[in-house]
PDB file of C-alpha atoms in Angstrom:
ATOM      1  CA  MET I   1       6.169 -21.652 -33.264  1.00 54.00           C
ATOM      2  CA  ASP I   2       3.128 -22.912 -31.362  1.00 74.00           C
ATOM      3  CA  GLU I   3       0.642 -20.077 -30.709  1.00 75.00           C
ATOM      4  CA  LYS I   4       0.442 -20.732 -26.969  1.00 80.00           C
ATOM      5  CA  LYS I   5       4.210 -20.905 -26.628  1.00 85.00           C
ATOM      6  CA  TRP I   6       4.535 -17.622 -28.546  1.00 84.00           C
ATOM      7  CA  GLN I   7       1.954 -16.002 -26.255  1.00 85.00           C
ATOM      8  CA  ALA I   8       3.771 -17.238 -23.162  1.00 89.00           C
ATOM      9  CA  GLU I   9       7.129 -15.905 -24.350  1.00 90.00           C
ATOM     10  CA  LYS I  10       5.708 -12.507 -25.268  1.00 90.00           C
ATOM     11  CA  PHE I  11       3.849 -12.314 -21.964  1.00 93.00           C
ATOM     12  CA  GLU I  12       6.961 -13.119 -19.926  1.00 93.00           C
ATOM     13  CA  ALA I  13       8.849 -10.424 -21.801  1.00 94.00           C
ATOM     14  CA  ASN I  14       6.159  -7.926 -20.756  1.00 95.00           C
ATOM     15  CA  ARG I  15       5.692  -9.216 -17.217  1.00 94.00           C
ATOM     16  CA  PRO I  16       8.127  -6.767 -15.472  1.00 93.00           C
ATOM     17  CA  HIS I  17       6.382  -3.802 -17.088  1.00 94.00           C
ATOM     18  CA  LEU I  18       2.916  -5.118 -16.253  1.00 95.00           C
ATOM     19  CA  ARG I  19       3.939  -5.790 -12.649  1.00 93.00           C
ATOM     20  CA  ALA I  20       5.293  -2.241 -12.345  1.00 92.00           C
ATOM     21  CA  VAL I  21       2.045  -0.780 -13.700  1.00 94.00           C
ATOM     22  CA  ALA I  22      -0.092  -2.923 -11.407  1.00 94.00           C
ATOM     23  CA  TYR I  23       2.049  -2.200  -8.341  1.00 90.00           C
ATOM     24  CA  ARG I  24       1.715   1.549  -8.790  1.00 90.00           C
ATOM     25  CA  MET I  25      -2.003   1.176  -9.387  1.00 91.00           C
ATOM     26  CA  LEU I  26      -2.712  -1.110  -6.441  1.00 89.00           C
ATOM     27  CA  GLY I  27       0.112  -0.409  -3.972  1.00 83.00           C
ATOM     28  CA  SER I  28       0.452  -4.114  -3.235  1.00 81.00           C
ATOM     29  CA  ARG I  29       2.939  -6.631  -4.575  1.00 82.00           C
ATOM     30  CA  THR I  30       0.538  -9.506  -3.952  1.00 84.00           C
ATOM     31  CA  GLU I  31      -2.395  -7.800  -5.670  1.00 88.00           C
ATOM     32  CA  ALA I  32      -0.119  -6.683  -8.506  1.00 91.00           C
ATOM     33  CA  GLU I  33       0.946 -10.289  -9.123  1.00 93.00           C
ATOM     34  CA  ASP I  34      -2.709 -11.366  -9.072  1.00 94.00           C
ATOM     35  CA  ALA I  35      -3.630  -8.660 -11.592  1.00 95.00           C
ATOM     36  CA  VAL I  36      -0.797  -9.694 -13.907  1.00 96.00           C
ATOM     37  CA  GLN I  37      -1.868 -13.327 -13.636  1.00 95.00           C
ATOM     38  CA  GLU I  38      -5.425 -12.329 -14.529  1.00 96.00           C
ATOM     39  CA  ALA I  39      -4.054 -10.501 -17.580  1.00 95.00           C
ATOM     40  CA  TRP I  40      -2.314 -13.726 -18.612  1.00 94.00           C
ATOM     41  CA  LEU I  41      -5.546 -15.690 -18.271  1.00 93.00           C
ATOM     42  CA  ARG I  42      -7.337 -13.192 -20.482  1.00 93.00           C
ATOM     43  CA  LEU I  43      -4.533 -13.345 -23.042  1.00 92.00           C
ATOM     44  CA  SER I  44      -4.699 -17.142 -23.102  1.00 88.00           C
ATOM     45  CA  ARG I  45      -8.402 -16.919 -24.003  1.00 88.00           C
ATOM     46  CA  THR I  46      -7.893 -14.307 -26.719  1.00 87.00           C
ATOM     47  CA  ASP I  47      -7.201 -14.640 -30.437  1.00 83.00           C
ATOM     48  CA  THR I  48      -4.067 -12.524 -30.830  1.00 81.00           C
ATOM     49  CA  SER I  49      -4.025 -12.601 -34.629  1.00 80.00           C
ATOM     50  CA  GLU I  50      -5.732  -9.200 -34.787  1.00 81.00           C
ATOM     51  CA  ILE I  51      -3.684  -7.532 -32.020  1.00 86.00           C
ATOM     52  CA  ASP I  52      -1.113  -5.207 -33.606  1.00 86.00           C
ATOM     53  CA  ASN I  53       0.630  -4.138 -30.380  1.00 91.00           C
ATOM     54  CA  LEU I  54       0.585  -6.938 -27.835  1.00 91.00           C
ATOM     55  CA  GLY I  55       2.510  -4.948 -25.225  1.00 92.00           C
ATOM     56  CA  GLY I  56       0.019  -2.097 -25.441  1.00 93.00           C
ATOM     57  CA  TRP I  57      -2.883  -4.549 -25.306  1.00 94.00           C
ATOM     58  CA  LEU I  58      -1.509  -6.206 -22.191  1.00 95.00           C
ATOM     59  CA  THR I  59      -0.927  -2.843 -20.500  1.00 96.00           C
ATOM     60  CA  THR I  60      -4.499  -1.803 -21.266  1.00 95.00           C
ATOM     61  CA  VAL I  61      -5.933  -5.097 -19.979  1.00 96.00           C
ATOM     62  CA  THR I  62      -3.857  -4.922 -16.796  1.00 97.00           C
ATOM     63  CA  ALA I  63      -4.924  -1.308 -16.244  1.00 96.00           C
ATOM     64  CA  ARG I  64      -8.594  -2.234 -16.667  1.00 96.00           C
ATOM     65  CA  ILE I  65      -8.239  -5.059 -14.156  1.00 96.00           C
ATOM     66  CA  CYS I  66      -6.579  -2.730 -11.647  1.00 95.00           C
ATOM     67  CA  LEU I  67      -9.231  -0.058 -12.195  1.00 95.00           C
ATOM     68  CA  ASP I  68     -12.014  -2.573 -11.512  1.00 94.00           C
ATOM     69  CA  TRP I  69     -10.247  -3.728  -8.345  1.00 92.00           C
ATOM     70  CA  LEU I  70      -9.696  -0.154  -7.146  1.00 90.00           C
ATOM     71  CA  ARG I  71     -13.376   0.644  -7.667  1.00 89.00           C
ATOM     72  CA  SER I  72     -14.366  -2.510  -5.805  1.00 85.00           C
ATOM     73  CA  ARG I  73     -11.956  -1.593  -3.012  1.00 75.00           C
ATOM     74  CA  LYS I  74     -13.503   1.880  -2.678  1.00 65.00           C
ATOM     75  CA  SER I  75     -16.979   0.407  -2.371  1.00 60.00           C
ATOM     76  CA  ARG I  76     -15.849  -2.064   0.294  1.00 53.00           C
ATOM     77  CA  ARG I  77     -14.525   0.799   2.412  1.00 50.00           C
ATOM     78  CA  GLU I  78     -18.126   1.601   3.277  1.00 42.00           C
ATOM     79  CA  GLU I  79     -18.143  -1.548   5.384  1.00 43.00           C
ATOM     80  CA  PRO I  80     -17.376  -0.790   9.050  1.00 39.00           C
ATOM     81  CA  LEU I  81     -13.766  -1.277  10.135  1.00 42.00           C
ATOM     82  CA  THR I  82     -12.810  -3.315   7.092  1.00 41.00           C
ATOM     83  CA  ILE I  83      -9.355  -2.330   5.888  1.00 42.00           C
ATOM     84  CA  ARG I  84      -7.245  -3.265   2.925  1.00 44.00           C
ATOM     85  CA  VAL I  85      -3.869  -4.945   3.228  1.00 42.00           C
ATOM     86  CA  PRO I  86      -1.539  -3.272   0.744  1.00 43.00           C
ATOM     87  CA  GLU I  87       2.213  -3.754   0.733  1.00 44.00           C
ATOM     88  CA  PRO I  88       4.015  -0.457   0.138  1.00 41.00           C
ATOM     89  CA  VAL I  89       7.248  -2.088   1.262  1.00 37.00           C
ATOM     90  CA  VAL I  90       7.663  -5.603  -0.091  1.00 35.00           C
ATOM     91  CA  SER I  91       8.603  -8.602   1.986  1.00 33.00           C
ATOM     92  CA  HIS I  92      10.777 -11.450   0.757  1.00 32.00           C
ATOM     93  CA  GLU I  93       9.634 -14.965   1.504  1.00 35.00           C
ATOM     94  CA  ALA I  94      11.761 -17.908   0.484  1.00 35.00           C
ATOM     95  CA  GLY I  95      10.268 -20.066  -2.207  1.00 37.00           C
ATOM     96  CA  ASN I  96       7.490 -17.668  -3.200  1.00 39.00           C
ATOM     97  CA  GLY I  97       8.541 -17.688  -6.840  1.00 42.00           C
ATOM     98  CA  THR I  98       9.463 -14.001  -7.010  1.00 45.00           C
ATOM     99  CA  ASP I  99      12.793 -12.251  -7.382  1.00 51.00           C
ATOM    100  CA  PRO I 100      13.682 -10.464  -4.111  1.00 47.00           C
ATOM    101  CA  GLU I 101      16.104  -8.130  -5.888  1.00 46.00           C
ATOM    102  CA  GLN I 102      13.472  -7.079  -8.413  1.00 47.00           C
ATOM    103  CA  ASP I 103      10.883  -6.715  -5.650  1.00 46.00           C
ATOM    104  CA  ALA I 104      13.227  -4.432  -3.731  1.00 44.00           C
ATOM    105  CA  LEU I 105      13.880  -2.285  -6.795  1.00 43.00           C
ATOM    106  CA  LEU I 106      10.150  -2.071  -7.425  1.00 42.00           C
ATOM    107  CA  ALA I 107       9.385  -0.984  -3.878  1.00 45.00           C
ATOM    108  CA  ASP I 108      12.241   1.529  -3.776  1.00 45.00           C
ATOM    109  CA  SER I 109      11.014   3.155  -6.979  1.00 46.00           C
ATOM    110  CA  VAL I 110       7.667   3.987  -5.383  1.00 57.00           C
ATOM    111  CA  GLY I 111       8.117   5.924  -2.180  1.00 71.00           C
ATOM    112  CA  LEU I 112       5.856   5.375   0.794  1.00 75.00           C
ATOM    113  CA  ALA I 113       4.795   9.030   0.779  1.00 75.00           C
ATOM    114  CA  LEU I 114       3.745   8.728  -2.854  1.00 81.00           C
ATOM    115  CA  LEU I 115       1.719   5.596  -2.143  1.00 80.00           C
ATOM    116  CA  VAL I 116      -0.036   7.376   0.717  1.00 79.00           C
ATOM    117  CA  VAL I 117      -1.028  10.177  -1.664  1.00 82.00           C
ATOM    118  CA  LEU I 118      -2.079   7.766  -4.418  1.00 86.00           C
ATOM    119  CA  GLU I 119      -4.417   6.065  -1.930  1.00 82.00           C
ATOM    120  CA  LYS I 120      -6.299   9.356  -1.616  1.00 81.00           C
ATOM    121  CA  LEU I 121      -6.992   9.643  -5.354  1.00 89.00           C
ATOM    122  CA  THR I 122     -10.105   8.345  -7.053  1.00 91.00           C
ATOM    123  CA  PRO I 123      -9.537   5.163  -9.088  1.00 93.00           C
ATOM    124  CA  ALA I 124      -9.814   7.100 -12.374  1.00 94.00           C
ATOM    125  CA  GLU I 125      -7.412   9.816 -11.186  1.00 94.00           C
ATOM    126  CA  ARG I 126      -4.913   7.216 -10.052  1.00 93.00           C
ATOM    127  CA  LEU I 127      -5.048   5.334 -13.331  1.00 95.00           C
ATOM    128  CA  ALA I 128      -4.693   8.494 -15.442  1.00 95.00           C
ATOM    129  CA  PHE I 129      -1.744   9.713 -13.372  1.00 94.00           C
ATOM    130  CA  VAL I 130       0.051   6.371 -13.226  1.00 94.00           C
ATOM    131  CA  LEU I 131      -0.308   5.547 -16.912  1.00 95.00           C
ATOM    132  CA  HIS I 132       0.501   9.025 -18.223  1.00 95.00           C
ATOM    133  CA  ASP I 133       2.968  10.496 -15.732  1.00 92.00           C
ATOM    134  CA  MET I 134       4.778   7.292 -14.802  1.00 91.00           C
ATOM    135  CA  PHE I 135       4.561   5.295 -18.036  1.00 93.00           C
ATOM    136  CA  ASP I 136       4.107   7.972 -20.727  1.00 93.00           C
ATOM    137  CA  MET I 137       0.912   6.474 -22.128  1.00 95.00           C
ATOM    138  CA  PRO I 138      -0.928   9.013 -24.328  1.00 94.00           C
ATOM    139  CA  PHE I 139      -4.202  10.391 -23.007  1.00 95.00           C
ATOM    140  CA  ASP I 140      -5.919   9.198 -26.199  1.00 95.00           C
ATOM    141  CA  ASP I 141      -5.113   5.619 -25.140  1.00 95.00           C
ATOM    142  CA  ILE I 142      -6.029   6.137 -21.476  1.00 96.00           C
ATOM    143  CA  ALA I 143      -9.401   7.747 -22.164  1.00 95.00           C
ATOM    144  CA  PRO I 144     -11.191   4.534 -23.323  1.00 95.00           C
ATOM    145  CA  ILE I 145      -9.991   2.707 -20.193  1.00 95.00           C
ATOM    146  CA  VAL I 146     -11.611   5.201 -17.802  1.00 94.00           C
ATOM    147  CA  GLY I 147     -14.562   5.849 -20.095  1.00 93.00           C
ATOM    148  CA  ARG I 148     -13.880   9.575 -20.431  1.00 93.00           C
ATOM    149  CA  SER I 149     -13.010  11.954 -23.235  1.00 94.00           C
ATOM    150  CA  THR I 150      -9.355  12.749 -23.831  1.00 94.00           C
ATOM    151  CA  ILE I 151      -9.834  16.220 -22.354  1.00 94.00           C
ATOM    152  CA  ALA I 152     -11.556  14.838 -19.257  1.00 93.00           C
ATOM    153  CA  THR I 153      -8.813  12.242 -18.826  1.00 94.00           C
ATOM    154  CA  ARG I 154      -6.184  14.964 -19.061  1.00 94.00           C
ATOM    155  CA  GLN I 155      -8.014  16.801 -16.263  1.00 94.00           C
ATOM    156  CA  LEU I 156      -8.048  13.651 -14.135  1.00 93.00           C
ATOM    157  CA  ALA I 157      -4.280  13.384 -14.394  1.00 94.00           C
ATOM    158  CA  SER I 158      -3.870  17.104 -13.734  1.00 93.00           C
ATOM    159  CA  ARG I 159      -5.876  16.887 -10.486  1.00 90.00           C
ATOM    160  CA  ALA I 160      -3.875  13.863  -9.403  1.00 91.00           C
ATOM    161  CA  ARG I 161      -0.614  15.607 -10.275  1.00 90.00           C
ATOM    162  CA  ARG I 162      -1.477  18.596  -8.082  1.00 86.00           C
ATOM    163  CA  ARG I 163      -2.164  16.250  -5.158  1.00 84.00           C
ATOM    164  CA  VAL I 164       1.128  14.441  -5.676  1.00 83.00           C
ATOM    165  CA  GLN I 165       3.157  17.632  -6.125  1.00 82.00           C
ATOM    166  CA  GLY I 166       1.670  18.960  -2.906  1.00 77.00           C
ATOM    167  CA  VAL I 167       3.651  16.438  -0.879  1.00 69.00           C
ATOM    168  CA  PRO I 168       6.509  18.249   0.912  1.00 67.00           C
ATOM    169  CA  PRO I 169       9.990  17.074  -0.183  1.00 60.00           C
ATOM    170  CA  THR I 170      10.732  16.047   3.400  1.00 63.00           C
ATOM    171  CA  ALA I 171       7.705  13.760   3.683  1.00 66.00           C
ATOM    172  CA  GLU I 172       9.407  10.647   2.328  1.00 66.00           C
ATOM    173  CA  ALA I 173      12.486  11.058   4.514  1.00 73.00           C
ATOM    174  CA  ASP I 174      10.344  11.697   7.582  1.00 79.00           C
ATOM    175  CA  LEU I 175       8.183   8.624   6.970  1.00 81.00           C
ATOM    176  CA  ALA I 176      11.336   6.541   6.444  1.00 81.00           C
ATOM    177  CA  ARG I 177      12.752   7.815   9.747  1.00 85.00           C
ATOM    178  CA  GLN I 178       9.490   7.077  11.564  1.00 88.00           C
ATOM    179  CA  ARG I 179       9.232   3.625  10.035  1.00 88.00           C
ATOM    180  CA  HIS I 180      12.783   2.717  11.080  1.00 88.00           C
ATOM    181  CA  LEU I 181      12.153   3.740  14.681  1.00 92.00           C
ATOM    182  CA  VAL I 182       8.682   2.188  14.978  1.00 92.00           C
ATOM    183  CA  ASP I 183       9.858  -1.038  13.347  1.00 91.00           C
ATOM    184  CA  ALA I 184      12.754  -1.226  15.821  1.00 93.00           C
ATOM    185  CA  PHE I 185      10.371  -0.646  18.741  1.00 94.00           C
ATOM    186  CA  PHE I 186       7.867  -3.351  17.811  1.00 93.00           C
ATOM    187  CA  THR I 187      10.602  -5.822  16.874  1.00 93.00           C
ATOM    188  CA  ALA I 188      12.115  -5.270  20.314  1.00 94.00           C
ATOM    189  CA  SER I 189       8.659  -5.659  21.847  1.00 94.00           C
ATOM    190  CA  ARG I 190       8.095  -9.030  20.189  1.00 92.00           C
ATOM    191  CA  ASN I 191      11.602 -10.210  21.101  1.00 93.00           C
ATOM    192  CA  GLY I 192      11.368  -8.997  24.692  1.00 93.00           C
ATOM    193  CA  ASP I 193      14.502  -6.893  24.215  1.00 94.00           C
ATOM    194  CA  MET I 194      14.410  -4.309  27.028  1.00 95.00           C
ATOM    195  CA  THR I 195      17.590  -2.563  25.916  1.00 94.00           C
ATOM    196  CA  ALA I 196      16.249  -1.959  22.404  1.00 94.00           C
ATOM    197  CA  LEU I 197      12.868  -0.885  23.784  1.00 94.00           C
ATOM    198  CA  LEU I 198      14.482   1.715  26.033  1.00 94.00           C
ATOM    199  CA  THR I 199      16.614   2.938  23.135  1.00 93.00           C
ATOM    200  CA  ALA I 200      13.528   3.606  21.032  1.00 94.00           C
ATOM    201  CA  LEU I 201      11.603   5.375  23.806  1.00 94.00           C
ATOM    202  CA  ASP I 202      12.008   8.912  25.076  1.00 93.00           C
ATOM    203  CA  PRO I 203      12.672   8.901  28.846  1.00 93.00           C
ATOM    204  CA  ASP I 204       9.417  10.811  29.446  1.00 93.00           C
ATOM    205  CA  VAL I 205       7.252   8.745  27.085  1.00 94.00           C
ATOM    206  CA  VAL I 206       3.550   8.436  27.965  1.00 95.00           C
ATOM    207  CA  PHE I 207       1.308   5.511  27.021  1.00 94.00           C
ATOM    208  CA  ARG I 208      -2.448   6.098  27.024  1.00 92.00           C
ATOM    209  CA  ALA I 209      -5.303   3.719  26.232  1.00 90.00           C
ATOM    210  CA  ASP I 210      -8.904   4.619  25.484  1.00 91.00           C
ATOM    211  CA  ALA I 211     -11.738   3.077  27.491  1.00 90.00           C
ATOM    212  CA  VAL I 212     -12.263   0.181  25.077  1.00 90.00           C
ATOM    213  CA  ALA I 213      -8.559  -0.697  25.010  1.00 87.00           C
ATOM    214  CA  ALA I 214      -8.525  -0.520  28.813  1.00 86.00           C
ATOM    215  CA  ARG I 215     -11.366  -3.037  28.963  1.00 84.00           C
ATOM    216  CA  MET I 216      -9.263  -5.290  26.745  1.00 82.00           C
ATOM    217  CA  GLY I 217      -6.519  -5.289  29.389  1.00 75.00           C
ATOM    218  CA  ALA I 218      -4.434  -2.183  28.732  1.00 74.00           C
ATOM    219  CA  LEU I 219      -3.689   0.187  31.599  1.00 76.00           C
ATOM    220  CA  GLY I 220      -5.211   3.620  31.182  1.00 77.00           C
ATOM    221  CA  GLU I 221      -1.957   5.577  31.470  1.00 85.00           C
ATOM    222  CA  ILE I 222       1.702   4.676  31.955  1.00 92.00           C
ATOM    223  CA  ARG I 223       4.545   7.179  32.240  1.00 93.00           C
ATOM    224  CA  GLY I 224       8.288   6.803  31.813  1.00 94.00           C
ATOM    225  CA  SER I 225      10.384   4.691  29.467  1.00 94.00           C
ATOM    226  CA  SER I 226      11.053   1.892  31.969  1.00 94.00           C
ATOM    227  CA  ALA I 227       7.384   1.333  32.753  1.00 94.00           C
ATOM    228  CA  VAL I 228       6.281   1.571  29.104  1.00 93.00           C
ATOM    229  CA  ALA I 229       9.084  -0.749  27.970  1.00 94.00           C
ATOM    230  CA  GLU I 230       8.100  -3.299  30.606  1.00 92.00           C
ATOM    231  CA  THR I 231       4.480  -3.097  29.450  1.00 91.00           C
ATOM    232  CA  PHE I 232       5.447  -3.831  25.843  1.00 91.00           C
ATOM    233  CA  ARG I 233       8.138  -6.442  26.542  1.00 91.00           C
ATOM    234  CA  GLY I 234       7.139  -9.720  24.882  1.00 89.00           C
ATOM    235  CA  ARG I 235       3.916  -8.176  23.591  1.00 85.00           C
ATOM    236  CA  ALA I 236       2.673  -6.805  20.247  1.00 82.00           C
ATOM    237  CA  GLN I 237       2.967 -10.200  18.551  1.00 84.00           C
ATOM    238  CA  GLY I 238       0.054  -9.393  16.248  1.00 85.00           C
ATOM    239  CA  ALA I 239       0.899  -5.735  15.633  1.00 89.00           C
ATOM    240  CA  ARG I 240       1.602  -4.632  12.063  1.00 89.00           C
ATOM    241  CA  LEU I 241       3.243  -1.416  10.977  1.00 89.00           C
ATOM    242  CA  ALA I 242       0.921   1.078   9.310  1.00 88.00           C
ATOM    243  CA  VAL I 243       0.687   4.669   8.224  1.00 86.00           C
ATOM    244  CA  ILE I 244      -2.147   6.042  10.341  1.00 87.00           C
ATOM    245  CA  ASN I 245      -3.445   9.450   9.305  1.00 83.00           C
ATOM    246  CA  GLY I 246      -0.094  10.207   7.680  1.00 81.00           C
ATOM    247  CA  ALA I 247       2.215   9.020  10.492  1.00 85.00           C
ATOM    248  CA  VAL I 248       3.770   5.607  11.122  1.00 89.00           C
ATOM    249  CA  GLY I 249       2.232   3.528  13.898  1.00 91.00           C
ATOM    250  CA  ALA I 250       0.874   0.008  14.256  1.00 92.00           C
ATOM    251  CA  VAL I 251      -2.435  -1.826  14.114  1.00 92.00           C
ATOM    252  CA  VAL I 252      -3.887  -5.150  15.184  1.00 89.00           C
ATOM    253  CA  ILE I 253      -6.216  -6.820  12.681  1.00 87.00           C
ATOM    254  CA  LEU I 254      -8.393  -9.811  13.460  1.00 84.00           C
ATOM    255  CA  GLY I 255     -10.613 -11.467  10.886  1.00 78.00           C
ATOM    256  CA  GLY I 256      -9.934  -8.674   8.408  1.00 76.00           C
ATOM    257  CA  GLN I 257     -11.184  -6.098  10.886  1.00 84.00           C
ATOM    258  CA  LEU I 258      -9.196  -3.292  12.470  1.00 87.00           C
ATOM    259  CA  ARG I 259      -9.342  -3.890  16.241  1.00 89.00           C
ATOM    260  CA  ILE I 260      -6.587  -1.736  17.749  1.00 91.00           C
ATOM    261  CA  ALA I 261      -4.593   1.211  16.442  1.00 93.00           C
ATOM    262  CA  LEU I 262      -1.411   2.331  18.151  1.00 93.00           C
ATOM    263  CA  ARG I 263      -0.669   5.939  17.223  1.00 93.00           C
ATOM    264  CA  LEU I 264       2.862   7.062  18.055  1.00 93.00           C
ATOM    265  CA  THR I 265       4.291  10.520  18.604  1.00 92.00           C
ATOM    266  CA  ILE I 266       7.957  10.851  17.651  1.00 91.00           C
ATOM    267  CA  ALA I 267      10.226  13.728  18.620  1.00 88.00           C
ATOM    268  CA  ASP I 268      12.089  15.607  15.886  1.00 80.00           C
ATOM    269  CA  ASP I 269      15.406  14.559  17.393  1.00 75.00           C
ATOM    270  CA  GLY I 270      14.338  10.898  17.668  1.00 79.00           C
ATOM    271  CA  GLY I 271      12.611   8.856  20.354  1.00 90.00           C
ATOM    272  CA  ILE I 272       8.971   7.874  20.866  1.00 94.00           C
ATOM    273  CA  THR I 273       7.335  10.390  23.208  1.00 94.00           C
ATOM    274  CA  GLY I 274       3.772   9.104  23.129  1.00 94.00           C
ATOM    275  CA  ILE I 275       1.815   5.930  22.377  1.00 93.00           C
ATOM    276  CA  ASN I 276      -1.979   6.047  22.182  1.00 93.00           C
ATOM    277  CA  ALA I 277      -3.904   2.769  22.006  1.00 91.00           C
ATOM    278  CA  MET I 278      -7.290   3.153  20.311  1.00 91.00           C
ATOM    279  CA  ALA I 279      -9.902   0.405  20.226  1.00 91.00           C
ATOM    280  CA  ASP I 280     -13.161   2.372  20.171  1.00 91.00           C
ATOM    281  CA  PRO I 281     -14.893   1.237  16.946  1.00 90.00           C
ATOM    282  CA  GLU I 282     -16.313   4.695  16.266  1.00 89.00           C
ATOM    283  CA  GLU I 283     -12.870   6.289  16.505  1.00 89.00           C
ATOM    284  CA  LEU I 284     -11.240   3.543  14.460  1.00 89.00           C
ATOM    285  CA  ARG I 285     -13.667   4.217  11.614  1.00 86.00           C
ATOM    286  CA  LYS I 286     -12.310   7.741  11.309  1.00 83.00           C
ATOM    287  CA  LEU I 287      -8.713   6.616  10.707  1.00 85.00           C
ATOM    288  CA  GLU I 288      -6.972   6.377   7.350  1.00 82.00           C
ATOM    289  CA  VAL I 289      -4.824   3.245   7.535  1.00 83.00           C
ATOM    290  CA  LEU I 290      -2.232   2.013   5.067  1.00 81.00           C
ATOM    291  CA  LEU I 291      -0.445  -1.161   6.151  1.00 80.00           C
ATOM    292  CA  ILE I 292       3.293  -1.611   5.700  1.00 76.00           C
ATOM    293  CA  ASP I 293       4.891  -5.014   5.308  1.00 59.00           C
ATOM    294  CA  PRO I 294       8.369  -5.257   6.895  1.00 53.00           C
TER     295      PRO I 294
END
């Protein structure tokens, strides 16, 4: 068999595993696909005659690519108001060359709460945890990737594990509940559906905007579901769902920059009781934002 054809067949056989590794490392379907494609390019330039375990080699290469990207991402976070666009929940676009069913299974296997916690880990901690705890890779094989001793790599995974295990069991269910309600609210807002807007809002809901948001056209304070629903009817076209400081809300991004954050308060028994619009750059810099694709 032709060498290139053999490489392509072996790579395609490993692609689902590589995509799963990259998705858990990067939290983004798009970035995961890019990382896997980069692994293919490196394979195509490599003499495989001396590679004993091609699957292991590909996993290592993909992990190194993801680690480099995570480190680059961390350094870019020093730039003011620049935020990343991960995809904890995948979207399905016709004709994009991916399998929607497989994408859904991939997203469902990595809960939103877990992705939020993984975002808080250092790149090395995340890699050690993902490769060992999720894919059973031995620490002896992980250590060269992160440039640490086996003992130090074991400690990286242990620290990450404690962070992950510290997530309350109810966190995932609560985030799912919040996401469902917030998604329904902003969908109704874009569609101008007053009935759906009122359903999502608590009767005594309060909308507040900071001074910068007010200068952008928002009213300083609005009370009551009817008034708030009317304010949002036909609006929020550019709003995207996001986990903001651990709770589901929405953000507006222009030119890769976070411009507005909408932080929502949701009652335990359902219903949005508060919406705070933030546009002050200094306050926006303090937020931890993880975008969610619908």
